[in-house]
Coordinates of N, CA and C in Angstrom, one line a residue:
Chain A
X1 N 0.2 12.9 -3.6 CA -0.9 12.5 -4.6 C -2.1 13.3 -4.3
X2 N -2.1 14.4 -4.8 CA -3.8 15.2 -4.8 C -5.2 15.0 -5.6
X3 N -4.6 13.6 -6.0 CA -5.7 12.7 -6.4 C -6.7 12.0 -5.9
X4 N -6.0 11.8 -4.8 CA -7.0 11.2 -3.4 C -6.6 11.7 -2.3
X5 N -7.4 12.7 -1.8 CA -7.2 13.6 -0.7 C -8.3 13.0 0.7
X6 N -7.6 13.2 1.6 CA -8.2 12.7 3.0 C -8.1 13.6 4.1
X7 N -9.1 14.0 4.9 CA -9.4 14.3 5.3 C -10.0 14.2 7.1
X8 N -9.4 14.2 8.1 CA -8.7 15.3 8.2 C -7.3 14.8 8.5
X9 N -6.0 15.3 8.1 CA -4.6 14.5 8.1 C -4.4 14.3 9.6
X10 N -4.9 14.8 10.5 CA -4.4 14.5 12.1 C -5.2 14.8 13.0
X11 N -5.4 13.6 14.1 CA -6.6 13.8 14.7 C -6.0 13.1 15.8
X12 N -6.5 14.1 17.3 CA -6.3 13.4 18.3 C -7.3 13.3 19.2
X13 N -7.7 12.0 19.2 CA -9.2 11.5 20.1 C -8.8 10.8 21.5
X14 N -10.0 11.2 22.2 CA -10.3 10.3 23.2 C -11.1 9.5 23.1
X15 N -12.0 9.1 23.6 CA -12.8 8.0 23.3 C -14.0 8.8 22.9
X16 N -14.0 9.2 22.2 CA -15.3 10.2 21.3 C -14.8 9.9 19.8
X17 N -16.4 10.0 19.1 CA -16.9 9.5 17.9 C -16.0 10.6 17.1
X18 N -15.5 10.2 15.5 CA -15.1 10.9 14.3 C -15.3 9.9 12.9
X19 N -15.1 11.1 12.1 CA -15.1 10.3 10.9 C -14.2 11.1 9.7
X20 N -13.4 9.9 9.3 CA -12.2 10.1 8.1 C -12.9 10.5 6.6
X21 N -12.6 11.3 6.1 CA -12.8 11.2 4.8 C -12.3 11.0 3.3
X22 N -12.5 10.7 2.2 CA -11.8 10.5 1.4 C -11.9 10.5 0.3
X23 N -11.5 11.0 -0.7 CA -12.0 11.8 -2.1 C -11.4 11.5 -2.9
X24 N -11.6 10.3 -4.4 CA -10.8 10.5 -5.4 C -11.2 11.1 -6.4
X25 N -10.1 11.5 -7.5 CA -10.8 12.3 -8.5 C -10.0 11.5 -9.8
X26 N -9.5 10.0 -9.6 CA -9.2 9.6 -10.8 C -10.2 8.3 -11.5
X27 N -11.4 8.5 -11.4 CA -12.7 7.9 -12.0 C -12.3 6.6 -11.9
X28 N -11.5 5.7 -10.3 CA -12.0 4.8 -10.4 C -13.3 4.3 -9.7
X29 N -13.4 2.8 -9.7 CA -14.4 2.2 -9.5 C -14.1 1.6 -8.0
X30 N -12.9 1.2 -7.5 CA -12.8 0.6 -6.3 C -12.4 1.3 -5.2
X31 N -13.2 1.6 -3.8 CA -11.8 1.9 -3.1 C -11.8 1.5 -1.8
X32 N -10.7 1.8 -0.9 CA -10.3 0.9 0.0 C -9.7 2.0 1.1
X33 N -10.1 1.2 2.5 CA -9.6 1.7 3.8 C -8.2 0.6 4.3
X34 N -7.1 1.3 4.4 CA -6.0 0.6 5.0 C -5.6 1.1 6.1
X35 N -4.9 0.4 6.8 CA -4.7 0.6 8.7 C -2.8 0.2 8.5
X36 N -2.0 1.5 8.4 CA -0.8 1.2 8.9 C -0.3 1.8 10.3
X37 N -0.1 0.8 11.2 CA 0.3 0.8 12.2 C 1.9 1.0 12.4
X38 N 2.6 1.7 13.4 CA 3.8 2.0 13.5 C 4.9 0.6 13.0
X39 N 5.5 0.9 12.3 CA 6.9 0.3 11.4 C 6.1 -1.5 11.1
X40 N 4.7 -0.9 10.4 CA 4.3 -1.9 9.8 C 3.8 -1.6 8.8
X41 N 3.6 -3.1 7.7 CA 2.8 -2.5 6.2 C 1.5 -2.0 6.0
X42 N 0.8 -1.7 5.6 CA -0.4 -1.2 5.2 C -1.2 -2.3 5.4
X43 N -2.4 -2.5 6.0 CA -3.3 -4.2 6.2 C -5.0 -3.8 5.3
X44 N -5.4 -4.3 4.9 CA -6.7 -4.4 4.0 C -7.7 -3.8 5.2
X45 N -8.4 -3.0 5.4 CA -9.6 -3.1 6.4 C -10.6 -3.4 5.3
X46 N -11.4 -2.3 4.3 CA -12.7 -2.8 3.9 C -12.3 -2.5 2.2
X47 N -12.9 -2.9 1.4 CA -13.1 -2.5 -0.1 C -14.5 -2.6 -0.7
X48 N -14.3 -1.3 -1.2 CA -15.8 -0.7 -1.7 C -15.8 -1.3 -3.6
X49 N -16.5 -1.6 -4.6 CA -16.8 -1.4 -5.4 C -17.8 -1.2 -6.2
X50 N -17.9 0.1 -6.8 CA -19.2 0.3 -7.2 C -20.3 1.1 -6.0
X51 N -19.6 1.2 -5.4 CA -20.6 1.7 -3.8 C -21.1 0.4 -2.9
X52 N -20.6 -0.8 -3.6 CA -20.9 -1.9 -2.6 C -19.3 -2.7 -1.9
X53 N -19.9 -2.5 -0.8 CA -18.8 -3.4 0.0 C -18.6 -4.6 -0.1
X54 N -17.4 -5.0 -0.5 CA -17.1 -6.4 -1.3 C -16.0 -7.1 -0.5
X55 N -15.1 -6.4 0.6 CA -14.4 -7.1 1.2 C -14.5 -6.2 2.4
X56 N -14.5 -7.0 4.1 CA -14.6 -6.5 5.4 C -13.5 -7.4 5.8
X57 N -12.5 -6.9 6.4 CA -11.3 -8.2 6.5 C -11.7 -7.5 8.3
X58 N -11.0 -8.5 9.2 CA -11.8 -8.3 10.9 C -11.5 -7.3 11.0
X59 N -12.5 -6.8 11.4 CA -12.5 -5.1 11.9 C -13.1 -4.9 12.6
X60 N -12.8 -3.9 14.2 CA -13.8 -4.0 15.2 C -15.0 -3.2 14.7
X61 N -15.9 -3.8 15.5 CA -17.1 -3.2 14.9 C -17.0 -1.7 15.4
X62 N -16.6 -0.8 15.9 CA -16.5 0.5 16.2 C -16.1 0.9 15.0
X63 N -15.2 0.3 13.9 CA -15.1 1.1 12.2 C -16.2 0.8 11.7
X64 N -16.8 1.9 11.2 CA -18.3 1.5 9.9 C -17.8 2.3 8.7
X65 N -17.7 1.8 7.9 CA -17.5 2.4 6.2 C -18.8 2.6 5.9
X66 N -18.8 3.4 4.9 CA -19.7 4.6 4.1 C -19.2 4.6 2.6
X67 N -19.8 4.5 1.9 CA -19.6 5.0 0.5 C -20.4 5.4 0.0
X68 N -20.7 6.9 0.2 CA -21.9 7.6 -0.1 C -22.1 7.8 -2.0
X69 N -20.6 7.6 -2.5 CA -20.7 7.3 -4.2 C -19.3 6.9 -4.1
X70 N -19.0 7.0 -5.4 CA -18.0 5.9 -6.1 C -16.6 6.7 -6.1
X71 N -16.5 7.9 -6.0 CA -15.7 8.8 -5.5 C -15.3 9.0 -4.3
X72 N -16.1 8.8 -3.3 CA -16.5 8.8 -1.6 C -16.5 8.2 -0.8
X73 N -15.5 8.3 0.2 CA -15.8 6.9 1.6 C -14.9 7.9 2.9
X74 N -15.7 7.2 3.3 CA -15.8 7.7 4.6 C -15.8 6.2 5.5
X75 N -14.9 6.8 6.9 CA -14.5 6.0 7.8 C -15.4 7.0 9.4
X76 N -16.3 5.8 10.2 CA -16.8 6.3 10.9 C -16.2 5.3 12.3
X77 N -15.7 6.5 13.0 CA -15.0 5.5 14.2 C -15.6 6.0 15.8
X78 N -16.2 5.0 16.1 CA -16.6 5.1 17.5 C -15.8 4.7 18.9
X79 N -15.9 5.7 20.1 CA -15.2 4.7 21.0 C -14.0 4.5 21.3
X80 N -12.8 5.2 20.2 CA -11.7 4.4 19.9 C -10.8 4.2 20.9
X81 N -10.2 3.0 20.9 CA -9.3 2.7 21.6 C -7.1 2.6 21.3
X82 N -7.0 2.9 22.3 CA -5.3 3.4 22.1 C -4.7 2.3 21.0
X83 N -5.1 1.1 20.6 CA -4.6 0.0 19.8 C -5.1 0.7 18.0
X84 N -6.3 1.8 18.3 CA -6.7 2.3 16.8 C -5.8 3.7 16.5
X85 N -4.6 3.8 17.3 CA -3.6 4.7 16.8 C -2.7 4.2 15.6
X86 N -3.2 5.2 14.6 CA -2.2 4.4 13.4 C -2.7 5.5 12.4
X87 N -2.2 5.4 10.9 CA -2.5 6.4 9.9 C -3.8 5.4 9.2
X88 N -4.2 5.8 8.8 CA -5.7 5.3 8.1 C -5.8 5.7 6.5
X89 N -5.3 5.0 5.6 CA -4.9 5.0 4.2 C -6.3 4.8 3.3
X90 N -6.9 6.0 2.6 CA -7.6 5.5 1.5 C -6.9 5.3 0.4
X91 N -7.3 4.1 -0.4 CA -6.9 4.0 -1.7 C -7.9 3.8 -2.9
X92 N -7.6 3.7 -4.0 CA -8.0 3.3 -5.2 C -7.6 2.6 -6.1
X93 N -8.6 1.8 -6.9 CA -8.1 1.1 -8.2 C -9.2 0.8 -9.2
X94 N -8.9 0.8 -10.2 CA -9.7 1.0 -11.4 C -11.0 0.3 -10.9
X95 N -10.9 -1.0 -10.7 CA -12.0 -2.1 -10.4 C -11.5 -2.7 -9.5
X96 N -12.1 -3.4 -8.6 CA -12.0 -4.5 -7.9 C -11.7 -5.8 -8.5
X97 N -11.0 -6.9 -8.3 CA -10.4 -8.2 -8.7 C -9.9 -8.1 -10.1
X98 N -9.4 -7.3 -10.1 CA -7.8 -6.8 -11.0 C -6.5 -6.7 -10.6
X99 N -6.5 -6.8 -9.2 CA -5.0 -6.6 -8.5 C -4.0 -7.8 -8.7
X100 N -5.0 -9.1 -9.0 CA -4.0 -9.9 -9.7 C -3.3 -10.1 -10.9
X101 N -4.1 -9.6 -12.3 CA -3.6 -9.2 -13.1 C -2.6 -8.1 -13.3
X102 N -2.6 -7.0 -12.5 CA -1.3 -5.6 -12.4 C -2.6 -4.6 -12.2
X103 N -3.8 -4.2 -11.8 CA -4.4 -3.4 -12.0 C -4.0 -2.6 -10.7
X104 N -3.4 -1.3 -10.6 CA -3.1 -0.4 -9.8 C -3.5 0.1 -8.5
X105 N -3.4 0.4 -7.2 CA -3.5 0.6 -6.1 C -2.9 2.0 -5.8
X106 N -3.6 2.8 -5.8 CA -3.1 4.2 -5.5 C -3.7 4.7 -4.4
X107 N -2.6 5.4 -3.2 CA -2.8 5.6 -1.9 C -2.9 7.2 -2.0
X108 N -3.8 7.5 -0.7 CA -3.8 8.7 -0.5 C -2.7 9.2 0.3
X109 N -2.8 10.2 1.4 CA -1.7 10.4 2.2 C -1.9 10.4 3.6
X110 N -3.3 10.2 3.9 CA -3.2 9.4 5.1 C -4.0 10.0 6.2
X111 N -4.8 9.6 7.3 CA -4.8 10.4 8.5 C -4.8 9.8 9.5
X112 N -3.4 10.8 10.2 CA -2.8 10.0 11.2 C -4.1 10.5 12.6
X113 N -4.3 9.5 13.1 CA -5.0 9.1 14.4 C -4.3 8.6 15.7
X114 N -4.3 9.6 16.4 CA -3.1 9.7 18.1 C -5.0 9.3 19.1
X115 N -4.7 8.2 19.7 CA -5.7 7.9 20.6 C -4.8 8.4 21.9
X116 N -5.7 9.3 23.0 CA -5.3 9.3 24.1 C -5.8 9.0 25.2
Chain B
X1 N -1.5 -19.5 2.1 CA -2.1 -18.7 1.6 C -1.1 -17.9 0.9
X2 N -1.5 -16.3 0.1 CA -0.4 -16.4 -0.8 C 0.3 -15.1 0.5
X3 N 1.2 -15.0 0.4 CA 2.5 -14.2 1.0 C 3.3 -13.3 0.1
X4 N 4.0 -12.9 0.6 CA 5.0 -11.8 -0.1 C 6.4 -12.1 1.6
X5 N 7.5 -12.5 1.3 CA 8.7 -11.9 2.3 C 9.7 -11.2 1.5
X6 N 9.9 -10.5 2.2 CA 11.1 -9.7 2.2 C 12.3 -9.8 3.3
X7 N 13.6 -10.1 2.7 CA 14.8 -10.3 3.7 C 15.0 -9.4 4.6
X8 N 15.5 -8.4 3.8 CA 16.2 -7.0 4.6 C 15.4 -6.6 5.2
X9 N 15.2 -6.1 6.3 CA 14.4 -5.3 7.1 C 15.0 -3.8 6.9
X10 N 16.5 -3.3 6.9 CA 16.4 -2.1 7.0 C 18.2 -2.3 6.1
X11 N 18.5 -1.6 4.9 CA 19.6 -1.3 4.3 C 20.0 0.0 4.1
X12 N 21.4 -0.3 5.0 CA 22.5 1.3 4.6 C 23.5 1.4 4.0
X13 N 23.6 2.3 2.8 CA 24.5 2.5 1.8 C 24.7 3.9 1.6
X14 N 25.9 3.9 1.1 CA 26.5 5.2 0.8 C 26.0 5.8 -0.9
X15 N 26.1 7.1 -1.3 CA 25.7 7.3 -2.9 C 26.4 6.4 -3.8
X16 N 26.2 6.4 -5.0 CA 26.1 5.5 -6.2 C 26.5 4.4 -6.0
X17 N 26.5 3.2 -4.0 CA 26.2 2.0 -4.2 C 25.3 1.2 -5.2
X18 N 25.9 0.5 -5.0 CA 24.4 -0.6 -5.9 C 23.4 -1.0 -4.3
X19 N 21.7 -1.1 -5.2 CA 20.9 -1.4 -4.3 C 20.7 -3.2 -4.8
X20 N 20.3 -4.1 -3.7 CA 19.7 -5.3 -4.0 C 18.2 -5.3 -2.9
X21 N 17.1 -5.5 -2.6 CA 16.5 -5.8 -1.8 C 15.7 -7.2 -2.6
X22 N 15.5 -7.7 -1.4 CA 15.2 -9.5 -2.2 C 13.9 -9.7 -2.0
X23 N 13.2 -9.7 -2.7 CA 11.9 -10.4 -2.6 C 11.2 -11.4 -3.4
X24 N 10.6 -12.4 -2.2 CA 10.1 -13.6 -2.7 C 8.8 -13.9 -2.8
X25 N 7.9 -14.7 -3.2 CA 6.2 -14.9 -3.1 C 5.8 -16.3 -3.0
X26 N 4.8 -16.4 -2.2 CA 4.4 -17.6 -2.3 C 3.0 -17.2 -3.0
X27 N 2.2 -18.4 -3.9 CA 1.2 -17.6 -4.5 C 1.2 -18.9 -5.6
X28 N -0.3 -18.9 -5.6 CA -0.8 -19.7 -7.0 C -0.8 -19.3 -8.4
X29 N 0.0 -19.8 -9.5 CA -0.4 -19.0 -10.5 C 0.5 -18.2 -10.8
X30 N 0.0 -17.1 -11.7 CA 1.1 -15.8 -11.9 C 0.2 -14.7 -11.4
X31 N 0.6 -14.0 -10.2 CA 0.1 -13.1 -9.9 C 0.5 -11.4 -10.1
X32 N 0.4 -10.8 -10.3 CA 1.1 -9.6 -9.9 C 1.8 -9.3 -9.3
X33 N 3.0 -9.0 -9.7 CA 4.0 -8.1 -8.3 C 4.1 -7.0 -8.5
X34 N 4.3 -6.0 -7.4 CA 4.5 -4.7 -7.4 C 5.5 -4.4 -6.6
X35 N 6.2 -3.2 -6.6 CA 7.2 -2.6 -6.0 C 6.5 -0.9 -5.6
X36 N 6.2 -1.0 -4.6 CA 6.0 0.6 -3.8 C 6.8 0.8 -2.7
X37 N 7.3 2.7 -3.1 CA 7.9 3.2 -2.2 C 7.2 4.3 -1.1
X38 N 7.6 3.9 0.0 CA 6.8 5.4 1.1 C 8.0 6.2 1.7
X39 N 7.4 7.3 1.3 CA 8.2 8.7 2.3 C 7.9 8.7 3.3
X40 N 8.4 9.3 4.2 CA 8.1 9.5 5.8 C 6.9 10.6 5.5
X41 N 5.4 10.5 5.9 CA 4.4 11.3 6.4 C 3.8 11.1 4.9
X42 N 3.9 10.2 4.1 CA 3.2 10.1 3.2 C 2.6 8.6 2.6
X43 N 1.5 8.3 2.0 CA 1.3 7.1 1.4 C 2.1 6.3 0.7
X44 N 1.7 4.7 0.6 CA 3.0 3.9 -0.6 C 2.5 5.1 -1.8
X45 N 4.0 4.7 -2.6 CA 3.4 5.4 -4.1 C 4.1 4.3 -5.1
X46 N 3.4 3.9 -5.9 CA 3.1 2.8 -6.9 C 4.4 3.2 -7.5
X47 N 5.8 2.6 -7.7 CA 7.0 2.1 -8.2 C 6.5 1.8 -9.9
X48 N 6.7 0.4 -9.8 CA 6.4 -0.5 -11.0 C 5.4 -1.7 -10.7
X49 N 5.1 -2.5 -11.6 CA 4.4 -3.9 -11.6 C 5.1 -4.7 -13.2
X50 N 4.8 -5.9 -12.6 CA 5.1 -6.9 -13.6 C 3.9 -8.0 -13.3
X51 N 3.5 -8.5 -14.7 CA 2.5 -9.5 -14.5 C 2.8 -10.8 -14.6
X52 N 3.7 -11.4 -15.8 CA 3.9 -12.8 -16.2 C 5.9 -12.8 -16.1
X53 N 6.0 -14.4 -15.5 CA 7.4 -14.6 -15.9 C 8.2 -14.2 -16.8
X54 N 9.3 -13.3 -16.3 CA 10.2 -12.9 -17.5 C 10.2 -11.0 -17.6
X55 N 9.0 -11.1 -17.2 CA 8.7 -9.7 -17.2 C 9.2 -8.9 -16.5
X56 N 9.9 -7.4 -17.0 CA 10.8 -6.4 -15.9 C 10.3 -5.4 -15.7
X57 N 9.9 -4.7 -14.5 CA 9.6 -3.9 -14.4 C 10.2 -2.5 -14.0
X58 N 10.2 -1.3 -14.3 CA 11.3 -0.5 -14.1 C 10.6 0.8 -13.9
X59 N 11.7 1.6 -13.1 CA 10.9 3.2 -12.7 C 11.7 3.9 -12.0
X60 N 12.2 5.1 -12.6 CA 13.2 6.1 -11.6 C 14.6 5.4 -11.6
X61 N 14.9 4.5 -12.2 CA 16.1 3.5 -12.5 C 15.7 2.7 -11.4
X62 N 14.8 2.3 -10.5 CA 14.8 1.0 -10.0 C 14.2 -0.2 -11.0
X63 N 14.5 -1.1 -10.9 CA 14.0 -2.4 -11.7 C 14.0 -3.9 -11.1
X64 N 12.8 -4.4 -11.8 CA 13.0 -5.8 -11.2 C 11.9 -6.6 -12.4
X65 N 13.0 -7.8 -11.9 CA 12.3 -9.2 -13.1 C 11.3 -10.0 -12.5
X66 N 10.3 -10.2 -13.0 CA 9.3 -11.7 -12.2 C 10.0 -13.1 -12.9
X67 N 10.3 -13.7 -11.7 CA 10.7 -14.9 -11.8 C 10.2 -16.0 -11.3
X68 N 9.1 -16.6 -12.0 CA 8.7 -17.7 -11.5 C 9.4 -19.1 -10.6
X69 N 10.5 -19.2 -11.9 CA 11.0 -20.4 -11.1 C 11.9 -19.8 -9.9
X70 N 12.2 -18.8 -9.4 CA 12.2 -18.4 -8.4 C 12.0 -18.0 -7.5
X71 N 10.3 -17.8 -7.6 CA 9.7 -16.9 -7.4 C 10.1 -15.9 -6.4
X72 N 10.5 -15.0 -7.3 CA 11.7 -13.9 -7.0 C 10.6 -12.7 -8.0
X73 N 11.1 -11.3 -7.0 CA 11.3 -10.3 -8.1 C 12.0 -9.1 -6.9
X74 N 13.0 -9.1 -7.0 CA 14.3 -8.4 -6.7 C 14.3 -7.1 -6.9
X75 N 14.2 -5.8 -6.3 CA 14.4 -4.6 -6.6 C 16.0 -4.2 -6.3
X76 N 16.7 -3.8 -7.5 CA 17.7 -3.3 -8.2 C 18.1 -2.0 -8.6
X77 N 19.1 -1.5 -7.9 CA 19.2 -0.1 -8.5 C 21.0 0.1 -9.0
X78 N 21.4 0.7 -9.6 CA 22.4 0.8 -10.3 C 23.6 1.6 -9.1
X79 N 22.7 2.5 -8.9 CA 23.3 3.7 -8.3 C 22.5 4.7 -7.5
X80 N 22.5 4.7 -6.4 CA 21.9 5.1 -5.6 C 21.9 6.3 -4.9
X81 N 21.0 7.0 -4.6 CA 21.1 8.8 -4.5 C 20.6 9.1 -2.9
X82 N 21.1 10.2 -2.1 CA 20.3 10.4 -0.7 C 18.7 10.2 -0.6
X83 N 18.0 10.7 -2.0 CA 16.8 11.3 -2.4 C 16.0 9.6 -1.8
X84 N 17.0 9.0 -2.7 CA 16.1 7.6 -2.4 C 15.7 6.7 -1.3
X85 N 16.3 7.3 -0.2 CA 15.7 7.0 1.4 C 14.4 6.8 2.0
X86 N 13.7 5.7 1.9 CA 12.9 5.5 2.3 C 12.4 4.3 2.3
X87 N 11.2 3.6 2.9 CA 10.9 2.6 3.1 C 9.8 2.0 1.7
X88 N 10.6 0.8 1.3 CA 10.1 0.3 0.2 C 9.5 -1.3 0.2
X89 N 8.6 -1.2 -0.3 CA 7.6 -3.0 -0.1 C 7.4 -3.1 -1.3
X90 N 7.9 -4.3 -1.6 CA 7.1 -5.3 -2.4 C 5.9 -5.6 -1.8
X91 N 4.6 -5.9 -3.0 CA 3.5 -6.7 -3.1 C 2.7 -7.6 -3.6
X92 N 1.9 -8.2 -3.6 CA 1.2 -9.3 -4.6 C 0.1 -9.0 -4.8
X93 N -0.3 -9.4 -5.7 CA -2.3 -8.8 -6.1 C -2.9 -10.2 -5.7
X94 N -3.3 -10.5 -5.2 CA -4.6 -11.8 -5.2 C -5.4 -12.1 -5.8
X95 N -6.0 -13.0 -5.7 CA -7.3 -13.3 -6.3 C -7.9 -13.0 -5.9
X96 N -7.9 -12.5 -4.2 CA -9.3 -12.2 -3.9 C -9.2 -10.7 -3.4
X97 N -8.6 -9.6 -4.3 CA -8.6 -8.4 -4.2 C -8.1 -7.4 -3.4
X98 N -7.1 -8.6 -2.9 CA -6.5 -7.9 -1.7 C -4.9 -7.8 -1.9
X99 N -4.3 -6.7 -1.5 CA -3.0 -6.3 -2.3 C -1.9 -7.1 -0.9
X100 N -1.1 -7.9 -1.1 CA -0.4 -8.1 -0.1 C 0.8 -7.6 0.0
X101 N 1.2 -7.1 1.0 CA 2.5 -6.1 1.0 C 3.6 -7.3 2.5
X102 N 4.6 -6.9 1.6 CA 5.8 -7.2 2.2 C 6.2 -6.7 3.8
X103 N 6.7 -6.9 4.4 CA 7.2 -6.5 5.5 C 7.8 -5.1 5.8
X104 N 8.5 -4.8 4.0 CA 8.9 -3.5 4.1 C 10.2 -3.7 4.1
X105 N 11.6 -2.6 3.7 CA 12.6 -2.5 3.8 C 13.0 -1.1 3.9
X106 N 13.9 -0.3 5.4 CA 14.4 0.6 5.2 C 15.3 1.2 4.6
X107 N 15.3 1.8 3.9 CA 16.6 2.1 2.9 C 17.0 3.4 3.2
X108 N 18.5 3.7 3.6 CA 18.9 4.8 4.3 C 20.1 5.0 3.3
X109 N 20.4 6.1 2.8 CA 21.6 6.3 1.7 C 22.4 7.6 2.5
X110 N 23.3 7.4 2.8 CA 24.6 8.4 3.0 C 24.6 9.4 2.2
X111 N 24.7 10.5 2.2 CA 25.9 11.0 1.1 C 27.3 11.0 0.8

């Protein structure tokens, strides 16, 4: 999907600061940070809409979201610890509180994060 | 709260078996279901959706019905190809904006 590209696809930290990035280019309005962990589903971390943060599901405070525009988010991770090894999914969807009706969820391709 | 399960954890079949993977929802209402598939080193990628009972959703010949009084919506395939190996989840849309994904199923096809 080169619709939503992320940035950077693989990164291996030690306990020093980085930050994920994330770019769509299909003019939606919502978008969202997901945490899939090895041979598990994708989990909600934060959702942006409009540039405002509308959902924080628990997240250590070492993740800080950014949504510098409506296109843009950025994942800012401090500190990290061996438990924040996992791929880090931006996605998108037209609007926020439409996913109950069928409104679409489109994923990027991910960056994988190896804590050592 | 609302859920999504899925039975299978991991199904192996040979080419042009038939696929079944079972999925069920707990959930108020009529919510959204979705069907996404992931490649190995890549993101889910959006299948199909269905919104209201009765409704079938279909893509690449996979298909499935929303079934309320079942609350069922079953991914089905006719005939099944190596190509199609990979790990597939059902989901639910919420009310409160959050996509809930299934457990996942691996799907491994022979040639």
């Amino acid at each position: 999907n080169t619709k939503i590209t992320q940035s950077p696809r693989y990164l291996i930290l030690g306990r020093a600061n980085k930050s994920l990035e994330c770019e769509q280019h299909l003019g939606h309005n919502a978008m969202y940070w997901y945490k899939q962990s090895a041979e598990k589903p994708p989990e909600l971390m934060f959702l942006y809409n409009l540039k405002q943060l509308i959902r924080n599901e628990t997240v250590p405070s070492r993740f800080i979201p950014e949504c510098p525009d409506s296109s843009k988010l950025l994942l800012h991770i401090s500190a990290v610890d061996p438990e924040d090894s996992a791929v880090y999914f931006c996605a998108s969807s037209q609007e926020e509180g439409a996913l109950y009706s069928g409104n679409t969820l489109y994923f990027g391709e991910g960056s994988r994060l190896i804590v050592v | 709260g609302d859920s999504v399960t899925q039975t299978e954890g991991q199904v192996a079949l040979s080419e042009e078996d038939f696929l079944t993977i079972h999925c069920n929802y707990s959930a108020s209402g009529y919510p959204a279901l979705f069907w996404y598939v992931q490649y190995p080193g890549e993101g889910p990628q959006f299948l199909f959706r269905a919104s209201r009972d009765k409704e079938k959703g279909s893509s690449r010949g996979f298909e499935a019905t929303y079934d309320k009084g079942t609350t069922s919506f079953h991914l089905r395939k006719a005939s099944v190809q190596e190509s199609d190996s990979a790990v597939y989840y059902c989901a639910l849309g919420s009310n409160y904006n959050v996509l809930y994904f299934g457990s996942g199923t691996k799907l491994t096809v022979e040639p």
